[in-house]
Coordinates of N, CA and C in Angstrom, one line a residue:
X1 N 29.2 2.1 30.1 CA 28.9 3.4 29.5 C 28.0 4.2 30.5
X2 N 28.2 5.5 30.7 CA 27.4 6.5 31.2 C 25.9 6.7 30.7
X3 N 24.9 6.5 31.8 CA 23.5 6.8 31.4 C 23.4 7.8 30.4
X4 N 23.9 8.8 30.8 CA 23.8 10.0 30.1 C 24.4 10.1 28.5
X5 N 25.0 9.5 28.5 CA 25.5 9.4 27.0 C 24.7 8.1 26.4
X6 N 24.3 7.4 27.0 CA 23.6 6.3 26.2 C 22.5 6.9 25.7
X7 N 21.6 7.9 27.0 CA 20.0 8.7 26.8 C 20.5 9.7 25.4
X8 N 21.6 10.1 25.3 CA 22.1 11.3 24.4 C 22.3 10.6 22.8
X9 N 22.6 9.8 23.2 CA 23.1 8.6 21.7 C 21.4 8.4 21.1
X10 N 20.9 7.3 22.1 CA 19.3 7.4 22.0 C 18.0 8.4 21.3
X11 N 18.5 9.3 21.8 CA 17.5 10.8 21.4 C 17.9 11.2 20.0
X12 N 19.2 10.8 19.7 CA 19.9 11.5 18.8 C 19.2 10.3 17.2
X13 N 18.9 9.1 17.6 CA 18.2 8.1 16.9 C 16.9 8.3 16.3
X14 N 16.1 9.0 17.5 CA 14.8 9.0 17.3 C 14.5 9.9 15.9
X15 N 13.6 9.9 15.7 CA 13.1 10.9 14.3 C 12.1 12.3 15.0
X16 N 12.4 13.3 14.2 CA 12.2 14.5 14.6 C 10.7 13.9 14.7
X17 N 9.9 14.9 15.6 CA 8.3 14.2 15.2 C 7.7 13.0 16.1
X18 N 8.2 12.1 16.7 CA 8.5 11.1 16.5 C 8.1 11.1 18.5
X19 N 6.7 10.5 18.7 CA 6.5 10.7 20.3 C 7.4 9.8 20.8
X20 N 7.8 9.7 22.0 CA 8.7 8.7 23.1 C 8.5 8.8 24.8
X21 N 9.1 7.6 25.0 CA 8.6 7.5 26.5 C 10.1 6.7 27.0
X22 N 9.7 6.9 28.3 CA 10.9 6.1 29.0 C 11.1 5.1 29.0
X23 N 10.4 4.1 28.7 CA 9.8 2.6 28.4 C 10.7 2.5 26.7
X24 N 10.8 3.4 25.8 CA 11.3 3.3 24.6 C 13.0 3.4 24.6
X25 N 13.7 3.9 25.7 CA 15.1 3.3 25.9 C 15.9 2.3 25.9
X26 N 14.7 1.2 26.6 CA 15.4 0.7 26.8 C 16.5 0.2 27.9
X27 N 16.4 0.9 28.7 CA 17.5 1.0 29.8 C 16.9 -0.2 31.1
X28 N 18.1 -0.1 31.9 CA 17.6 -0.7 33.2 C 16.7 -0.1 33.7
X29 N 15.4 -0.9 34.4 CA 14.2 0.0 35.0 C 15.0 0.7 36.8
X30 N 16.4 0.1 37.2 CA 16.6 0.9 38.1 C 17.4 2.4 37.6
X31 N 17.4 2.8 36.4 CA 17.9 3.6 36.0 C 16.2 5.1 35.6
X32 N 15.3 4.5 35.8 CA 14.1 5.3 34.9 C 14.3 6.6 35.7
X33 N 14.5 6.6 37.3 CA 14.5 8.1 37.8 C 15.4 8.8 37.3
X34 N 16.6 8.5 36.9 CA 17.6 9.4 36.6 C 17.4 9.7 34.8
X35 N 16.4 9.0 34.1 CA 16.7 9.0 32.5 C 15.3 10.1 32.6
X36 N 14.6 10.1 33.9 CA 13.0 11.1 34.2 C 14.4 12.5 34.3
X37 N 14.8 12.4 35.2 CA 15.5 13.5 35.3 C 16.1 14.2 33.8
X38 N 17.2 13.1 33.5 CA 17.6 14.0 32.2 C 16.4 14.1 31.3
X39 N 15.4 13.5 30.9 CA 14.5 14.0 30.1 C 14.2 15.2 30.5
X40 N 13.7 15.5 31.9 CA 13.4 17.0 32.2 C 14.1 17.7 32.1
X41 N 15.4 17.6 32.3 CA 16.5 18.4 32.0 C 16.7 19.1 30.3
X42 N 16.6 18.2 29.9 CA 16.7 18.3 28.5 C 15.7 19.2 27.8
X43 N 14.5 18.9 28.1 CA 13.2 19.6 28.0 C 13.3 20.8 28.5
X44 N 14.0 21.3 29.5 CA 13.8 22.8 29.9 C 15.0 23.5 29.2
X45 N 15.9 22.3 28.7 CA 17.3 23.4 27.7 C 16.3 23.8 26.1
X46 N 15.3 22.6 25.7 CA 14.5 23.4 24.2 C 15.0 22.0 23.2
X47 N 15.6 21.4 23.8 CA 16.2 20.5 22.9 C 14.9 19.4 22.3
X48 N 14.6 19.2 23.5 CA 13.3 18.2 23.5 C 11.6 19.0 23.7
X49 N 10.5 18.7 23.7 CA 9.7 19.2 24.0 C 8.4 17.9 24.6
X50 N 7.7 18.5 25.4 CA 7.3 17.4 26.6 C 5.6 17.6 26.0
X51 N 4.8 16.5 25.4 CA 3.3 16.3 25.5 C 3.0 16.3 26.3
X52 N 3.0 15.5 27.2 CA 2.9 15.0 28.5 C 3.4 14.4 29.3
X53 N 2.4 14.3 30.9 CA 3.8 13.5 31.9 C 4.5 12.1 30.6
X54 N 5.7 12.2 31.0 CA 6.4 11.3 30.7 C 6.8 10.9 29.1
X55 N 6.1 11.9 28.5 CA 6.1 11.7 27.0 C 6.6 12.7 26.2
X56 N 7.4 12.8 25.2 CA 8.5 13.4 24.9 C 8.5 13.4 23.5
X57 N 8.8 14.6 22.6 CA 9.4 14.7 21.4 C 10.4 15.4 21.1
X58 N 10.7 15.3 19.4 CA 11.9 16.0 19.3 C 11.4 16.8 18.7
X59 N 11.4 18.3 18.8 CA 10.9 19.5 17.6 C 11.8 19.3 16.4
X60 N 10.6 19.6 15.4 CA 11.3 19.8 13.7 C 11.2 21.2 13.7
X61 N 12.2 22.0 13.2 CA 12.5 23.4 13.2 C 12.7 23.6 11.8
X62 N 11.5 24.5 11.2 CA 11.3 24.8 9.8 C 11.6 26.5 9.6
X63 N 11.1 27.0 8.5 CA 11.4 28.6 8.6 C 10.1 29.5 9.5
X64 N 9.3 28.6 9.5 CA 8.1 29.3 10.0 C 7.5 29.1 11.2
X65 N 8.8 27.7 12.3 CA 9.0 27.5 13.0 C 8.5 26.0 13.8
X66 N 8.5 25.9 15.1 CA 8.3 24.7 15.6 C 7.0 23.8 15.0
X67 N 7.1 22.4 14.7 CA 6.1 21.9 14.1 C 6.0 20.5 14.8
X68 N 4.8 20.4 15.2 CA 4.2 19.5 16.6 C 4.2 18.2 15.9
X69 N 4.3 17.3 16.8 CA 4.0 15.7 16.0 C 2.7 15.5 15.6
X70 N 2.3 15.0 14.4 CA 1.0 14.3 13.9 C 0.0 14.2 14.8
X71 N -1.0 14.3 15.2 CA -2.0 13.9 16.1 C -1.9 12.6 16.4
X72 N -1.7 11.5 15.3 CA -2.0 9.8 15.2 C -0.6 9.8 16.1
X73 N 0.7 10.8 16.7 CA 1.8 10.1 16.7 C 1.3 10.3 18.0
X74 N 0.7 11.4 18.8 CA 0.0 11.5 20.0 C -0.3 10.7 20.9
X75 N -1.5 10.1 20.0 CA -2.6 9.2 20.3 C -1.9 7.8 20.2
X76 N -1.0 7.2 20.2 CA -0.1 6.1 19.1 C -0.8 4.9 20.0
X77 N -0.6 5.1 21.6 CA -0.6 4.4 22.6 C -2.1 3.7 23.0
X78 N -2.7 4.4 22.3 CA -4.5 4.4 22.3 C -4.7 3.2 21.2
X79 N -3.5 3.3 20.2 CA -4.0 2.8 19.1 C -3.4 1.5 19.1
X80 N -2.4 1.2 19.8 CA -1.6 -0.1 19.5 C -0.8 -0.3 21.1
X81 N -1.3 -1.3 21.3 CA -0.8 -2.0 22.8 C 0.1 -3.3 22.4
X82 N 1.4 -3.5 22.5 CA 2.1 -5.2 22.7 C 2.2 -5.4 21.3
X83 N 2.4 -4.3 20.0 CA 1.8 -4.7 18.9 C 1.1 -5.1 18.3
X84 N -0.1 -5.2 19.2 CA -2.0 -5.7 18.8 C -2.7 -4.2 18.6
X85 N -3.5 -4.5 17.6 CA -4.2 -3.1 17.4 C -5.7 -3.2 18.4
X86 N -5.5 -2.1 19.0 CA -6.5 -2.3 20.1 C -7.6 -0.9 19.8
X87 N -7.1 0.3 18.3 CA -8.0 1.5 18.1 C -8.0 1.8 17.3
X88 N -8.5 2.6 16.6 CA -8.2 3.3 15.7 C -8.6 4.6 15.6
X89 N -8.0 5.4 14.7 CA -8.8 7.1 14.8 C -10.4 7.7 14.0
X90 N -11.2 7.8 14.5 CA -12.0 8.0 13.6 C -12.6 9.3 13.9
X91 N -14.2 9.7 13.0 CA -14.1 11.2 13.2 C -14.0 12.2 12.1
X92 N -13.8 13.6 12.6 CA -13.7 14.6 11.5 C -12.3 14.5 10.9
X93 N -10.9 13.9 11.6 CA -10.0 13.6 11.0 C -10.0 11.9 9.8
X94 N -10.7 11.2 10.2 CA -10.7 10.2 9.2 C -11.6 10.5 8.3
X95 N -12.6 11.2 8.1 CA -13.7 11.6 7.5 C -13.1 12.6 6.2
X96 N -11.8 13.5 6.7 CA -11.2 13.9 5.8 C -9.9 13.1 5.1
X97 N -9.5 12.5 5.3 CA -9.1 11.5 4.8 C -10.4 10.6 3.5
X98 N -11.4 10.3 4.0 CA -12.0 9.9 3.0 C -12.7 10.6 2.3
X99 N -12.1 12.1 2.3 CA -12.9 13.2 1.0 C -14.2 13.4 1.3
X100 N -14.5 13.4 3.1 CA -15.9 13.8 3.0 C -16.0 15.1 3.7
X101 N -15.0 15.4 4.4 CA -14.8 17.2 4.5 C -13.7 17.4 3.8
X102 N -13.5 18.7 4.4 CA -12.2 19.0 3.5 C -12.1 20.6 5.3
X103 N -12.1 20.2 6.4 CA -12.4 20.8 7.3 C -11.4 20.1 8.7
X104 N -10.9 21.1 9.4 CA -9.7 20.2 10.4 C -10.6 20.8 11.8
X105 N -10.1 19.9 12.3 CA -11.1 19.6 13.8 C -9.8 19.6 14.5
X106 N -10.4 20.0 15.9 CA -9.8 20.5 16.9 C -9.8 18.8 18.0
X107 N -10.3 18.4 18.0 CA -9.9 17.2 18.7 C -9.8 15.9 17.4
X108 N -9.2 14.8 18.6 CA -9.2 13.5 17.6 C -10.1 12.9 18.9
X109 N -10.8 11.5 18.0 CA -12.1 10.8 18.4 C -11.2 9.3 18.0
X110 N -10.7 8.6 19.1 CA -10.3 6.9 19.1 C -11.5 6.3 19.6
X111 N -11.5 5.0 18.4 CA -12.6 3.8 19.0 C -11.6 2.9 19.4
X112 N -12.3 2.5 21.1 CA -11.5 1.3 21.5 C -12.5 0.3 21.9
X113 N -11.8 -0.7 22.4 CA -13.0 -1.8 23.2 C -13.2 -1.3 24.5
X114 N -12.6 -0.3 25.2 CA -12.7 -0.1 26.5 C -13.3 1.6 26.6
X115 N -14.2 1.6 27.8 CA -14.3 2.9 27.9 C -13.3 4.1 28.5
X116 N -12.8 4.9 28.2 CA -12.1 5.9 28.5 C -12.6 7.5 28.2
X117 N -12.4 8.0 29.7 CA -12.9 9.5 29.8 C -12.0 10.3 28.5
X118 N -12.4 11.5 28.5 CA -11.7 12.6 27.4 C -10.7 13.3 28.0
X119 N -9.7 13.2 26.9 CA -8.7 14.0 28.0 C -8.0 14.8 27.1
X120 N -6.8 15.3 27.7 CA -6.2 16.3 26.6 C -4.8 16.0 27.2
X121 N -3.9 16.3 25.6 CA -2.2 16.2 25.6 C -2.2 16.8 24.6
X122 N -1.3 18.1 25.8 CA -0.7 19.4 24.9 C -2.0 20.0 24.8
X123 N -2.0 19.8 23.6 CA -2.8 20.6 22.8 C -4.4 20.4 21.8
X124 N -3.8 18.7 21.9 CA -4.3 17.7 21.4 C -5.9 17.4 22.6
X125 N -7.2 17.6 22.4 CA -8.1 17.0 23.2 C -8.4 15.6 21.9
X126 N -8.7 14.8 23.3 CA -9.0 13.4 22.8 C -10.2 12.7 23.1
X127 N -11.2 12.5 22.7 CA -12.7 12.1 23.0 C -12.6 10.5 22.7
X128 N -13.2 9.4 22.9 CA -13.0 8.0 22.9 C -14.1 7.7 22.7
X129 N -14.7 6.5 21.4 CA -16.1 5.9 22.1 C -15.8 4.1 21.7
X130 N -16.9 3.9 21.9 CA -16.3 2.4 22.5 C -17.1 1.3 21.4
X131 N -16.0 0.5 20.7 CA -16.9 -0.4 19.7 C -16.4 -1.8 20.4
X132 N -17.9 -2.2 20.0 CA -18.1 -3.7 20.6 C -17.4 -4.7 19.3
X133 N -17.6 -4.6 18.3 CA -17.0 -5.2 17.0 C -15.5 -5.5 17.7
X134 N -14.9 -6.9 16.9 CA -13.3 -6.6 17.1 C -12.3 -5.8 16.2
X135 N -11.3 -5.4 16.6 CA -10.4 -4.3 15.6 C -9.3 -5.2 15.3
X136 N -9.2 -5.3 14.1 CA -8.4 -5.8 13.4 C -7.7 -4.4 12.0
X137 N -6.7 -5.3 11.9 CA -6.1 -3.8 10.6 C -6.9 -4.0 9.5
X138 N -7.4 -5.7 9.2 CA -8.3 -5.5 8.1 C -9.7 -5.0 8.2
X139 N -9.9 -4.9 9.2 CA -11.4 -4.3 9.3 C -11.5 -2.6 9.8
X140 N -10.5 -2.3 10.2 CA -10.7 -0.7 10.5 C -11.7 0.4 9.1
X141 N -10.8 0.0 7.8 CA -11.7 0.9 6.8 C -13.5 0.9 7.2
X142 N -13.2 -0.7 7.0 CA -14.9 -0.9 7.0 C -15.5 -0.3 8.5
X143 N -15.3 -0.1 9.3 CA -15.6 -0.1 10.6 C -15.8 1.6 10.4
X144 N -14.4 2.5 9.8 CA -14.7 3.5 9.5 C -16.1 4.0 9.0
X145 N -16.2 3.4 7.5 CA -17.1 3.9 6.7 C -18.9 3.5 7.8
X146 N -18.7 2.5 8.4 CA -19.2 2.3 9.6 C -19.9 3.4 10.3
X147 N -18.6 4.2 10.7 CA -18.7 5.4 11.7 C -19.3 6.3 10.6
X148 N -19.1 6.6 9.5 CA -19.3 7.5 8.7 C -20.7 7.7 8.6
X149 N -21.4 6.6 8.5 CA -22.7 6.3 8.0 C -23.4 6.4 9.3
X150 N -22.7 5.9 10.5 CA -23.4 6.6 11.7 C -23.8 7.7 12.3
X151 N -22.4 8.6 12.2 CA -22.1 10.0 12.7 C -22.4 11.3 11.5
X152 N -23.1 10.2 10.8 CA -23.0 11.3 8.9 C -23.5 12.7 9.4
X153 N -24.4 13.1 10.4 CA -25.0 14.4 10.7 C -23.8 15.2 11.4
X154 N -22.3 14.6 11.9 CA -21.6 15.2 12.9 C -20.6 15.5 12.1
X155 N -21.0 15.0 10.9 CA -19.5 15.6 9.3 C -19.5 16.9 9.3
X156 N -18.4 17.7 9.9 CA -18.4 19.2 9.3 C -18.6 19.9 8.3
X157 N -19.2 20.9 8.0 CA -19.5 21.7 6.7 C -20.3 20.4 5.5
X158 N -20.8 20.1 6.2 CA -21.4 18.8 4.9 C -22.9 18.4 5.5
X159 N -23.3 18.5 4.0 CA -25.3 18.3 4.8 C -25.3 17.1 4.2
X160 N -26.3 16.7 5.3 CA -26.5 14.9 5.0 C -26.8 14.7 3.7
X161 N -27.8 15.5 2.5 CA -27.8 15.1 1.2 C -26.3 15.0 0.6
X162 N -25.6 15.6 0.6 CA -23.8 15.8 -0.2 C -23.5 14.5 0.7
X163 N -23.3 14.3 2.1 CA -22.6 13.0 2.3 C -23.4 11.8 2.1

């Protein structure tokens, strides 16, 4: 079978929304320059749309127009390595989640075990801080409410008596 129709079969799988990389084909790794190429290719026809080097989605096309992937679908790579949870998201986006704003922030904030500078994809800036605790899926809530009780002065629109 032709690369090109495999990459085309592939894309056509994925879910609108839904970040991807070249590593998620699948394919022979002597094949990644030419699947780099048609991904770029593809991206400059509209079909696809590019976060970043090497990272790719599919636009969902609504009446009121193009609609970006989830921030968590962004960040995915921060959050989960080998299928081991290695982050999670915390911050003014988990903070609304647990009903303590009701306010959307401009960046997302991942705790890892590792230090990592801030950086930005797309559109998305990303700030990191670094927990010594280990991350597990059953411990992220707690770890949250954690963060909550730490950062309680950095909760938007909310004074420390209300949180």
């Amino acid at each position: 079978m032709i690369v090109g129709e495999q990459i085309k079969r592939k894309i056509a799988s994925f879910p609108e929304g839904t970040v991807f990389t070249i590593s998620d084909f699948g394919l022979d790794p002597s094949n990644d320059l030419a699947l780099a190429k048609a991904l770029s290719r593809i991206s400059a026809s509209g079909e696809l749309r590019k976060v970043s080097k090497g990272k790719y989605y599919k636009p969902k096309e609504t009446l009121l127009g193009i609609i970006k992937p989830a921030d968590s679908e962004i960040v995915k790579d921060f959050l989960e390595k080998d299928g081991k949870i290695v982050g999670y998201i915390t911050g003014p986006q988990a903070f609304a989640t647990m009903g303590l704003t009701s306010q959307i922030s401009s960046y997302v904030v991942i705790v890892t075990g590792k230090y990592h500078r801030p950086l930005r994809r797309g559109d998305c800036y990303i700030r990191f801080l670094r927990q010594e605790n280990p991350i597990t899926k059953g411990n992220i809530e707690l770890l949250r409410i954690l963060d909550a009780i730490r950062m309680f002065r950095e909760i938007p629109a909310v004074t420390p008596d209300s949180a």
